[in-house]
Short mmCIF file of C-alpha atoms in Angstrom, two decimals:
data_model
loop_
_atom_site.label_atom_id
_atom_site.label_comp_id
_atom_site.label_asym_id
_atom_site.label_seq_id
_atom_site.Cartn_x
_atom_site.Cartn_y
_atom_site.Cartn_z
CA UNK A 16 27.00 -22.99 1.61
CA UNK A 17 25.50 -23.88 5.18
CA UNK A 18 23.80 -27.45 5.25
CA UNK A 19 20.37 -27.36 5.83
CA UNK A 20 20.54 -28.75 9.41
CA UNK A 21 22.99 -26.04 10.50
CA UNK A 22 21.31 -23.17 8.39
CA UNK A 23 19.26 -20.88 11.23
CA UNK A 24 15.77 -20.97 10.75
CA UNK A 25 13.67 -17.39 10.47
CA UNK A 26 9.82 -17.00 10.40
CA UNK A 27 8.45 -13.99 8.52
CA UNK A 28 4.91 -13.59 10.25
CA UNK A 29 2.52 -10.65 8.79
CA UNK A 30 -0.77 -9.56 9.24
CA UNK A 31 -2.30 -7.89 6.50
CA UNK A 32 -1.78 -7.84 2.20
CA UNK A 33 0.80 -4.89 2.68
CA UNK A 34 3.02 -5.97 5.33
CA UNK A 35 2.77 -9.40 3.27
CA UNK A 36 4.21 -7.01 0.56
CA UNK A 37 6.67 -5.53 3.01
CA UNK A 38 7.95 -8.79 4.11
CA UNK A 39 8.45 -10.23 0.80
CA UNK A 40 10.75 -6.97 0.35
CA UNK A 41 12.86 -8.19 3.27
CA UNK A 42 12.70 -11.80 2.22
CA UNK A 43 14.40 -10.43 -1.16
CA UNK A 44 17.49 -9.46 0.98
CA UNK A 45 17.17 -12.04 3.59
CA UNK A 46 17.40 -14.76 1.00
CA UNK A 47 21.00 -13.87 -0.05
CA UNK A 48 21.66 -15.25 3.42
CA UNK A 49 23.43 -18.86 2.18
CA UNK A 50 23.09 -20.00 6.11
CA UNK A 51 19.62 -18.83 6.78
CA UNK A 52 16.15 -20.50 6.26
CA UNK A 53 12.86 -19.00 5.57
CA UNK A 54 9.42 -19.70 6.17
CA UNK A 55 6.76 -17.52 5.97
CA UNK A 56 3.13 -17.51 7.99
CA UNK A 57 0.84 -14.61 6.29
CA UNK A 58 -2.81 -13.87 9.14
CA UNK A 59 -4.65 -12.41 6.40
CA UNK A 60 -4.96 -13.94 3.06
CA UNK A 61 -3.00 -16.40 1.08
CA UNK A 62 0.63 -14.82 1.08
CA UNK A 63 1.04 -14.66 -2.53
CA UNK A 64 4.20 -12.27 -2.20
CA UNK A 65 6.04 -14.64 -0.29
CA UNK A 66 5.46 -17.90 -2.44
CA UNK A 67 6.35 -15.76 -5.52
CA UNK A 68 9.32 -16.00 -4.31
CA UNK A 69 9.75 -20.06 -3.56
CA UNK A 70 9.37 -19.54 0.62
CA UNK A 71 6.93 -21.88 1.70
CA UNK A 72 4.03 -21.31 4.45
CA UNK A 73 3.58 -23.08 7.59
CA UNK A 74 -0.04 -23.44 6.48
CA UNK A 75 -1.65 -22.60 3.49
CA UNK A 76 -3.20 -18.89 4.00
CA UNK A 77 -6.80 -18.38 3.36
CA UNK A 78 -8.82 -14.68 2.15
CA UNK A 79 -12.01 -13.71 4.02
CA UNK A 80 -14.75 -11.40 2.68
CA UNK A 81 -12.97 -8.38 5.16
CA UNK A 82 -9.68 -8.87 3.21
CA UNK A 83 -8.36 -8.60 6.96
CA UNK A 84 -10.58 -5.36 7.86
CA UNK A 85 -12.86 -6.88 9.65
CA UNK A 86 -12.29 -4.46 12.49
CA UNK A 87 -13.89 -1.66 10.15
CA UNK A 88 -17.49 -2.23 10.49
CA UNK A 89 -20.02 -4.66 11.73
CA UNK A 90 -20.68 -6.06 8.67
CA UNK A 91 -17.38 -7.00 7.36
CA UNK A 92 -16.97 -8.73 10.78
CA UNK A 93 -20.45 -10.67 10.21
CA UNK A 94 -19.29 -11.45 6.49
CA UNK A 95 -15.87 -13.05 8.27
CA UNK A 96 -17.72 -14.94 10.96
CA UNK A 97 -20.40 -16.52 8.46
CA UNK A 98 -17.02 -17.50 6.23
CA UNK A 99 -15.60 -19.28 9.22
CA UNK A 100 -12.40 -17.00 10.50
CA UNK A 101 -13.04 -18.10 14.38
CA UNK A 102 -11.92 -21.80 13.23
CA UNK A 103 -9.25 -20.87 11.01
CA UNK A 104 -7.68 -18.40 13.71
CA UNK A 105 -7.67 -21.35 15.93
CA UNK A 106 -6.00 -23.38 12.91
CA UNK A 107 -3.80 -20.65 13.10
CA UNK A 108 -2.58 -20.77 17.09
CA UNK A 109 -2.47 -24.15 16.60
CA UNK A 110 -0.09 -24.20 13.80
CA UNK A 111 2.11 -21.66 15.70
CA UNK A 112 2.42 -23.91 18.66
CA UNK A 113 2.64 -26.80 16.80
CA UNK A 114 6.27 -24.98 15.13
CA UNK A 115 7.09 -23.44 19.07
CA UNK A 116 10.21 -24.61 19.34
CA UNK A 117 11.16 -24.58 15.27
CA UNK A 118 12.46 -20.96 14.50
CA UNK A 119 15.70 -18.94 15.72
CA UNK A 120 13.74 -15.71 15.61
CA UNK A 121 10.31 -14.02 13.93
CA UNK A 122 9.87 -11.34 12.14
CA UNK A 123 6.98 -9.81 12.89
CA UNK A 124 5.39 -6.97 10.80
CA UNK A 125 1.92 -5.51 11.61
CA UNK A 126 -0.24 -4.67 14.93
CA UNK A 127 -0.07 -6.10 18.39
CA UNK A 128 -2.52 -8.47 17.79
CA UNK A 129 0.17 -10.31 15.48
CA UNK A 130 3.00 -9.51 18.24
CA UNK A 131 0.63 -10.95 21.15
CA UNK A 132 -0.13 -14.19 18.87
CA UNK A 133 3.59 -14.69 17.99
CA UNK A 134 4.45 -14.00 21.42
CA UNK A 135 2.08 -16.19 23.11
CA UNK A 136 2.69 -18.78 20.76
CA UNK A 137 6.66 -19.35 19.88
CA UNK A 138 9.65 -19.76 22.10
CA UNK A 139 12.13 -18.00 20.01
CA UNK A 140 12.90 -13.94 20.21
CA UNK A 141 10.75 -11.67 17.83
CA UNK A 142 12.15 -8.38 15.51
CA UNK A 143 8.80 -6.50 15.31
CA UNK A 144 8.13 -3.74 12.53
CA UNK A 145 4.60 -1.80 13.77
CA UNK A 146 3.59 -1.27 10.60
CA UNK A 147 0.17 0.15 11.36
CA UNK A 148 1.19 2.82 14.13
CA UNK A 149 2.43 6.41 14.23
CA UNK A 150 3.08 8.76 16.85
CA UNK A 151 2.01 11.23 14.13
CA UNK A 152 -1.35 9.68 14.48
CA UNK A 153 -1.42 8.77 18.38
CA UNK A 154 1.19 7.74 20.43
CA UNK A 155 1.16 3.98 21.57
CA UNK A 156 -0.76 3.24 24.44
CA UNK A 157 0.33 1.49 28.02
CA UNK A 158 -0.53 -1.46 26.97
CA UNK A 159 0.87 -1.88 23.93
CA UNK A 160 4.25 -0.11 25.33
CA UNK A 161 3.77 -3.15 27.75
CA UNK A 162 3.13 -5.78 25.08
CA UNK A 163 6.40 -4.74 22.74
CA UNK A 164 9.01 -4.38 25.99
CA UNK A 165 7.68 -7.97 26.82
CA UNK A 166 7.39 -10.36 23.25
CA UNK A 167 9.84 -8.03 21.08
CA UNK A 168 13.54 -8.22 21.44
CA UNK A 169 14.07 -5.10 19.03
CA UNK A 170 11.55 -2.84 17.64
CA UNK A 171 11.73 -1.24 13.96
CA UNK A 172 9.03 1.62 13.76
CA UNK A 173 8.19 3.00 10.43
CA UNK A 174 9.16 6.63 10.82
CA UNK A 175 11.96 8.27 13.10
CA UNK A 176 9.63 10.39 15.53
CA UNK A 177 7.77 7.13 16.79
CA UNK A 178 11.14 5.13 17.52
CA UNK A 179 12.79 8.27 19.23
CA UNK A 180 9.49 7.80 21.72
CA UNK A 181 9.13 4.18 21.78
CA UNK A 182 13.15 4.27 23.00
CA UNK A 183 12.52 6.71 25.64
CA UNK A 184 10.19 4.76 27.21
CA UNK A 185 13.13 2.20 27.33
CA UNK A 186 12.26 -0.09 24.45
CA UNK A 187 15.02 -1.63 21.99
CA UNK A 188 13.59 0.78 19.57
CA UNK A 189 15.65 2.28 16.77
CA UNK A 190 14.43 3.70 12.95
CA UNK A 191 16.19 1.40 10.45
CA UNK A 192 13.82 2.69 7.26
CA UNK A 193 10.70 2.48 6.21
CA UNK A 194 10.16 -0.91 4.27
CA UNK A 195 7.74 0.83 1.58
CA UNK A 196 10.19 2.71 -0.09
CA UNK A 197 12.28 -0.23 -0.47
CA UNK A 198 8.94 -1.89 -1.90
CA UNK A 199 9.04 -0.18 -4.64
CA UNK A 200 10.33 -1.53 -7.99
CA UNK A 201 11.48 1.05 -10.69
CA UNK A 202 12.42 -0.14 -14.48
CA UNK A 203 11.73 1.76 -17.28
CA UNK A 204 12.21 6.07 -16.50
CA UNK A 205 10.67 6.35 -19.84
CA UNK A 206 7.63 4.61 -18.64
CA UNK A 207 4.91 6.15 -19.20
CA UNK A 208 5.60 8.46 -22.09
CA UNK A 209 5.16 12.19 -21.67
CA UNK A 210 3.27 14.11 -24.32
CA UNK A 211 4.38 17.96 -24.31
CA UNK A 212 2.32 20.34 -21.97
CA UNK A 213 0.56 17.30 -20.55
CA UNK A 214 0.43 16.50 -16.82
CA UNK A 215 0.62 12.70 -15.58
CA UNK A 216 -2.31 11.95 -13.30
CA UNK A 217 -1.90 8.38 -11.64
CA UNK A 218 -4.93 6.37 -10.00
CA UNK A 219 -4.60 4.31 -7.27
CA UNK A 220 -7.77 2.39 -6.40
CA UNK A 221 -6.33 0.08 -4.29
CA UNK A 222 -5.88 -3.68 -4.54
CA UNK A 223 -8.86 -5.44 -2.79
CA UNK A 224 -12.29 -5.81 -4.22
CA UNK A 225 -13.86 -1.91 -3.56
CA UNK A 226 -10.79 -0.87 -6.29
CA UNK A 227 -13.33 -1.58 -8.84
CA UNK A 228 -16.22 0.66 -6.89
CA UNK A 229 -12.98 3.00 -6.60
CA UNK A 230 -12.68 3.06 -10.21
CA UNK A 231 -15.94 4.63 -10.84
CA UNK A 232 -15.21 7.51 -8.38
CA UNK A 233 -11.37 8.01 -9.91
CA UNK A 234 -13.01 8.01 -13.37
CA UNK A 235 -15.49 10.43 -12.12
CA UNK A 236 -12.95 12.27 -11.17
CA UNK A 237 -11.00 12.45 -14.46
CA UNK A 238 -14.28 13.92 -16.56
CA UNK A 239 -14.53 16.17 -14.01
CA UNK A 240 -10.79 17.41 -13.85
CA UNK A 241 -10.98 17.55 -17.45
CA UNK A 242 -14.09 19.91 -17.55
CA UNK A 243 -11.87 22.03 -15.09
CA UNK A 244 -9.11 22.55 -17.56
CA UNK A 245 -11.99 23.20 -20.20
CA UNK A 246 -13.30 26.35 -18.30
CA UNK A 247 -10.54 27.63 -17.38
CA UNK A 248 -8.96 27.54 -20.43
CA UNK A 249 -5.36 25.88 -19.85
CA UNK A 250 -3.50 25.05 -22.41
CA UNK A 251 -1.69 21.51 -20.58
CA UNK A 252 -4.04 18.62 -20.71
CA UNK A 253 -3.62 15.83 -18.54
CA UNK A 254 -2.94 12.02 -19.44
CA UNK A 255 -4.44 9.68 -16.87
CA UNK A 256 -2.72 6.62 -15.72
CA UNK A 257 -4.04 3.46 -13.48
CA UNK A 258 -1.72 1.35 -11.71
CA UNK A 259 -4.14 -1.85 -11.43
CA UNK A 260 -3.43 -4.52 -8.77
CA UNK A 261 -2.20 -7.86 -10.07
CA UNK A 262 -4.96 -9.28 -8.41
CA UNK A 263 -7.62 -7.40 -10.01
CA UNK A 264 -9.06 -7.80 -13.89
CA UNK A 265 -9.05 -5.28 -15.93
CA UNK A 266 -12.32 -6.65 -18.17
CA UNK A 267 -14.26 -6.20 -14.65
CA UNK A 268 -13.22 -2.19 -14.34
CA UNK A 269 -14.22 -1.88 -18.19
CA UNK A 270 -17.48 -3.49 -16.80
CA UNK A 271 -17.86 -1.37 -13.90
CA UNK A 272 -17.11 2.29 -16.26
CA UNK A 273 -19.29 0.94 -19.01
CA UNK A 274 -22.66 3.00 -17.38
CA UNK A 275 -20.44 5.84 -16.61
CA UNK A 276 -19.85 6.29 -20.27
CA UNK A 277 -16.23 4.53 -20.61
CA UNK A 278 -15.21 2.12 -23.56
CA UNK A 279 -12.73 0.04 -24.14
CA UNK A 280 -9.87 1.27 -27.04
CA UNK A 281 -8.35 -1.44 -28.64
CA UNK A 282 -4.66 -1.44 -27.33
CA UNK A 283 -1.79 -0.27 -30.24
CA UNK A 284 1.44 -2.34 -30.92
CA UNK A 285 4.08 -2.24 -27.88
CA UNK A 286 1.55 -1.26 -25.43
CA UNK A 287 0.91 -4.70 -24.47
CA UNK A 288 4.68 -5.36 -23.74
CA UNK A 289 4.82 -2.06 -21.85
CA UNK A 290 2.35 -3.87 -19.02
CA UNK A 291 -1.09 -1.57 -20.25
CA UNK A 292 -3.93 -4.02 -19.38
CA UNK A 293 -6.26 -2.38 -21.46
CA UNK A 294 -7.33 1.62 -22.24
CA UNK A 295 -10.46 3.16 -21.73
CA UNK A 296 -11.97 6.66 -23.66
CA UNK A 297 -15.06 9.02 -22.74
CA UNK A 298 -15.83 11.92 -24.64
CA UNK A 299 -16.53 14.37 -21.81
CA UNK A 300 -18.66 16.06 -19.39
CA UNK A 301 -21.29 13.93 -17.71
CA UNK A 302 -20.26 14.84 -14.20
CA UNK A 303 -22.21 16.78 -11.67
CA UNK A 304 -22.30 20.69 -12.97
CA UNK A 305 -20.90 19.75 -16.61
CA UNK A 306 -24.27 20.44 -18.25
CA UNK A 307 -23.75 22.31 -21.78
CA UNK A 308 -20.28 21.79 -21.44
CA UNK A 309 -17.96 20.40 -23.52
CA UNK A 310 -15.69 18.35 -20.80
CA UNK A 311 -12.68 19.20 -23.16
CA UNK A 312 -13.16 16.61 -25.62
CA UNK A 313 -12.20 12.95 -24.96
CA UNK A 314 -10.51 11.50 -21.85
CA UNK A 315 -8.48 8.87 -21.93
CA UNK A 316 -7.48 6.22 -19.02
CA UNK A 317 -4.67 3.93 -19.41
CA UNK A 318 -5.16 0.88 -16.83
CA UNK A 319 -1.41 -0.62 -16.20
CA UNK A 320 -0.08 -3.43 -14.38
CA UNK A 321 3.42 -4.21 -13.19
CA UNK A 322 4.69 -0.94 -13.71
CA UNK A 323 3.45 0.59 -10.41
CA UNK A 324 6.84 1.95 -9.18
CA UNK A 325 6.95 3.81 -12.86
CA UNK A 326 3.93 5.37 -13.17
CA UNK A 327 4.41 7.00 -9.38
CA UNK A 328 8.17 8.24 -10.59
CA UNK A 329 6.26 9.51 -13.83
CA UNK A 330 3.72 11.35 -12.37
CA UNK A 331 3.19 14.89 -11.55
CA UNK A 332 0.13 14.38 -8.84
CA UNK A 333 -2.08 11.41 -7.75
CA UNK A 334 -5.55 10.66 -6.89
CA UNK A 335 -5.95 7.42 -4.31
CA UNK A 336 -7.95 5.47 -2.47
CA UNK A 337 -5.46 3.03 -1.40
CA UNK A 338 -3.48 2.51 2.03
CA UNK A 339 1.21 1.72 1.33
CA UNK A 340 0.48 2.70 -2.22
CA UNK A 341 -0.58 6.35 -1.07
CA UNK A 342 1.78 5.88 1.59
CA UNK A 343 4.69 5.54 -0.95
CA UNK A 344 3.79 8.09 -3.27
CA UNK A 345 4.05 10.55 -0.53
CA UNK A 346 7.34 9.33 0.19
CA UNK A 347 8.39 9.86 -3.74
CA UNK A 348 7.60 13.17 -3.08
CA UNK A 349 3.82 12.94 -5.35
CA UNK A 350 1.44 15.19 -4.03
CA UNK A 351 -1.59 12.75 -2.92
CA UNK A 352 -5.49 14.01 -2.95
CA UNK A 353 -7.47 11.65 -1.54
CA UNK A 354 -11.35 11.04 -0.79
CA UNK A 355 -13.01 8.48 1.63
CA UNK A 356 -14.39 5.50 -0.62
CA UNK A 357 -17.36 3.37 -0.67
CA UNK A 358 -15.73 -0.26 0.25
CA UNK A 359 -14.73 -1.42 3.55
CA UNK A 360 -10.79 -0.16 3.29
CA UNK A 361 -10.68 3.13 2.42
CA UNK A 362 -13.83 4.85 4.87
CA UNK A 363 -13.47 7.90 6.27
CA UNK A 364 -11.69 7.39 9.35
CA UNK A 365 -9.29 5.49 7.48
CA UNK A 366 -8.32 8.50 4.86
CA UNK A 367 -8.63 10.84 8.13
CA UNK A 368 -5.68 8.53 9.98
CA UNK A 369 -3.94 8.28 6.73
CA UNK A 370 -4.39 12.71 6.46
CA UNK A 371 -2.59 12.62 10.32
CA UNK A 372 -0.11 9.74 9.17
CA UNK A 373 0.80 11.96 5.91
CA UNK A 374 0.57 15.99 7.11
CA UNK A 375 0.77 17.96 3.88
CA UNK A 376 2.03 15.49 1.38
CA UNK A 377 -1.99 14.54 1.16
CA UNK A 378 -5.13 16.24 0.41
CA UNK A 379 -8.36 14.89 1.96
CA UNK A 380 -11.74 16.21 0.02
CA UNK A 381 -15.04 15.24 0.40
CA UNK A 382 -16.01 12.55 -2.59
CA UNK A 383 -17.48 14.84 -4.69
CA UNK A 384 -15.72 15.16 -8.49
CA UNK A 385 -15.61 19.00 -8.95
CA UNK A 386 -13.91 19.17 -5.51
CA UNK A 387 -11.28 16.59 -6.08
CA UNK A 388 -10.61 17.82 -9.40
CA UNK A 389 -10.54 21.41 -8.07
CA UNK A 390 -7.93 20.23 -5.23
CA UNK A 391 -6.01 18.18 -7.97
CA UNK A 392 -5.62 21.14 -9.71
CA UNK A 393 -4.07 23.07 -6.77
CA UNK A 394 -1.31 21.24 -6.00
CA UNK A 395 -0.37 20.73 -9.82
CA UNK A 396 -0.28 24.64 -10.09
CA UNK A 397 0.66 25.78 -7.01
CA UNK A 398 4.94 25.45 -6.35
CA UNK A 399 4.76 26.63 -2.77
CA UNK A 400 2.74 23.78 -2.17
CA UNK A 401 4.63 21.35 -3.80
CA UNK A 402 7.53 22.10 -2.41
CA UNK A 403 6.03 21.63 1.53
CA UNK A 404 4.56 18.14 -0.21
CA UNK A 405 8.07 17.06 -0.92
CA UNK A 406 9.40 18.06 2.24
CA UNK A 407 6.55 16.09 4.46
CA UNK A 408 6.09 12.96 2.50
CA UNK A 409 10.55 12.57 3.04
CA UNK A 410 9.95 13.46 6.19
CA UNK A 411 6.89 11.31 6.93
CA UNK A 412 7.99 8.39 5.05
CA UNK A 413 11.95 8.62 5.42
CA UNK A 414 14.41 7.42 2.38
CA UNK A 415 14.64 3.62 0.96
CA UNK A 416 17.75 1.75 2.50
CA UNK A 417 15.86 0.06 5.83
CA UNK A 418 15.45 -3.66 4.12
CA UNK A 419 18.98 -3.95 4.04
CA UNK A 420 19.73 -2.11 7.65
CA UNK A 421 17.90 -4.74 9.00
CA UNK A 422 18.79 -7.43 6.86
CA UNK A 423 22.42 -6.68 8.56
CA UNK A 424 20.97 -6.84 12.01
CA UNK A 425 19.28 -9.71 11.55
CA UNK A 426 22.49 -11.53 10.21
CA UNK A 427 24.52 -10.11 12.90
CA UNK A 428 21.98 -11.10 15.86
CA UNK A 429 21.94 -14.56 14.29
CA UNK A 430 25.67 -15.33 13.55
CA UNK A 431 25.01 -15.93 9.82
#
C-alpha cells in the first residue's frame, strides 16, 4: 500500500445534491485506488454522500433555503441572500485557494460555474463531467466551449451525441457513461412484491423540501388513476409505491395527505425490515370529476426508503417530479409521466428541459389528476409506446459501466 506522502491526492468538487450523488458513485471505485487520496468539496449543501463514505471535506458544506436553485426564481435567490450565501461563496474561493497547490487533479461534476471556480482557483488539471447540459436540449454556447478547452484537461459528457460535438469543436471530449446508471443500487428482485393482475406505479417526489408539496399532487394522482380503472372497468389494479428520500420524514408526508383524506396503516411484520417507512390508505374518489363515484374502493400507498433502485426495476410506469431520479428511470427503460410542481425544483421550464433532455421515454401533462392518470394509463396499455420508451431512455441515458471507464482513466493519467 502507497504511504500517505507518496499517495496522489484527487479533489472530487460538485455542485448540486445529485452530482454530490454522482460523485460519491465514482468515489466508490476511486477508493479501491491503494495509492490515491480523496477529498471531497460539495457547492451546494453539506455533502452527505461523500462523508457516508469516510472522505472528508475541505470545509464543512452548508444547505441554503434554494437547495442550490437559486437561479430558478427571484425569490429563492432573496431566501439565499437573507441566509448569507454571498459570504459563504467567498468562504468557499477562499478555501479553494487556500488548497491551490494541494491536489494532483479535480474532478469536477456540474455547470461551468463550478468549472470557472475550480479553474480560477487551483493549479492542478481538472476531469470535468457537465452534468447539467445536453445537446439534446441546446448545444453549448461559445463561451462555455471557451471555458471547458481552457480549465478542463478531458471532458466526460453525459450522453454520446453531446461529446461527439463537444470533440468536433476540438475539445478532449469523449462519452465514458453516464454516472446515473451506475448510481443506482439494486438488491432484492423480489422487492416489491407483485400481486397478480396488478401494475406497479412508483412515485418520485423528489428529495428536497417541495417532495412533501409533491406528495399531495402524486397522491392526487393515485385516487384519480384509480377512479380511471373504476370506469373503465379493468380488471388489473394498480399497487402504488414511494421511493422517499433519506432525507425526508415520512410522519411529515402522513401530515401533509392527512386533509387529502390519507391515513396512516399500521405497518405488518417484515415490512419494516423490507425498508417501508410507513403505508398510507384512502378509500376513493375525492378528486376533481369523481363525484358519485366509487374511486374503486381503497388505495393504498406504500412510502419506502433505501430500496430506490428496486422499486424502479419493479415497476411497470412512474409518476415524478424529481430531476437524476426521473433521469434514471428513463434509462431503466420505465416509462416516466411527469407534471410541473409547485416548489422551486421541479417548475415548468424545468420538466420542459427535462421533456427535451428525455424525448419519448417521458410524458409531460399539465398538473391536473384526471390528465396524469389518463396519460399514466397510456403508456401502461399501449406496447407500441413502450417499446419507443425503452428505446429513447437507452438511448438518452446510455448503459451503466462509465464509473469504472473513468475510474481507469483517472488511474492511468495519474500513474496509480
Amino acid at each position: 500500500m502507497a504511504e500517505a506522502g507518496t499517495r496522489k491526492k484527487l479533489l472530487l468538487i460538485s455542485n448540486g445534491h445529485g452530482e454530490d450523488l454522482l460523485g460519491a458513485t465514482l468515489a466508490e471505485r476511486l477508493l479501491g485506488i491503494s495509492g490515491l487520496e480523496l477529498t471531497a468539496f460539495p457547492l451546494v449543501g453539506k455533502g452527505r454522500a461523500y462523508t457516508a463514505l469516510g472522505i472528508p471535506l475541505v470545509i464543512p458544506g452548508r444547505e441554503f433555503p434554494s437547495g442550490g436553485f437559486l437561479r430558478n426564481s427571484l425569490k429563492n435567490l432573496l431566501l439565499d441572500l437573507g441566509s448569507g450565501i454571498i459570504g459563504y461563496t467567498r468562504k468557499q474561493v477562499q478555501a479553494l485557494r487556500a488548497n491551490r497547490n494541494r491536489f494532483d487533479l479535480a474532478v469536477c461534476l456540474g455547470d461551468l460555474y463550478a468549472l470557472f471556480l475550480v479553474g480560477t482557483s487551483l493549479r492542478p488539471p481538472v476531469f470535468f463531467l457537465p452534468t447539467a447540459k445536453s445537446d439534446y436540449i441546446r448545444p453549448h454556447w461559445w463561451l462555455e466551449v471557451k471555458l471547458m478547452r481552457r480549465f478542463a484537461a478531458k471532458v466526460f459528457p453525459r450522453d454520446a451525441l453531446t461529446a461527439a460535438a463537444l470533440a468536433g469543436q476540438g475539445l478532449p471530449a469523449e462519452f465514458a457513461g453516464n454516472l446515473m446508471m451506475d448510481a443506482l443500487r439494486f438488491t432484492d428482485p423480489g422487492f416489491p412484491p407483485r400481486k397478480e393482475g396488478e401494475w406497479i406505479v412508483a412515485f418520485l417526489p423528489g428529495s428536497r423540501q417541495e417532495a412533501y408539496i409533491n406528495m399531495e399532487d402524486l397522491a392526487t394522482v393515485a385516487v384519480a388513476f384509480q377512479g380511471l380503472l373504476a370506469r373503465k372497468g379493468e380488471r388489473r389494479t394498480a399497487g402504488f409505491w414511494v421511493a422517499l428520500s433519506g432525507g425526508l420524514d415520512f410522519a411529515e408526508v402522513a401530515r401533509h395527505l392527512e386533509p387529502l383524506g390519507w391515513s396512516v396503516r399500521p405497518l405488518v411484520p417484515g415490512e419494516a425490515e423490507n425498508g417501508v417507512a410507513g403505508c398510507l390508505q384512502h378509500k376513493g374518489g375525492g378528486y376533481p370529476g369523481s363525484e358519485g363515484q366509487s374511486g374503486g374502493g381503497t388505495i393504498r400507498m406504500t412510502v419506502v426508503k433505501g430500496r430506490f433502485a428496486d422499486i424502479l426495476a419493479a415497476c411497470d410506469g412512474v409518476v415524478g417530479l424529481a430531476g437524476t431520479a426521473n433521469e434514471q428511470a428513463a434509462g431503466l427503460g420505465k416509462p416516466v409521466v411527469t407534471f410541473p410542481g409547485r416548489g422551486p425544483q421541479f417548475t415548468a421550464e424545468f420538466a420542459r428541459m427535462q421533456k427535451r433532455l428525455l424525448g419519448e421515454a417521458v410524458a409531460l401533462t399539465e398538473r391536473e389528476p384526471a390528465l396524469v392518470a389518463t396519460e399514466l394509463y397510456s403508456v401502461l396499455t399501449d406496447d407500441k409506446r413502450r417499446a419507443a420508451v425503452v428505446r429513447a431512455g437507452r438511448e438518452r441515458m446510455g448503459e451503466p459501466g462509465g464509473a469504472e471507464r473513468i475510474t481507469g482513466i483517472i488511474k492511468d493519467y495519474l500513474g496509480v
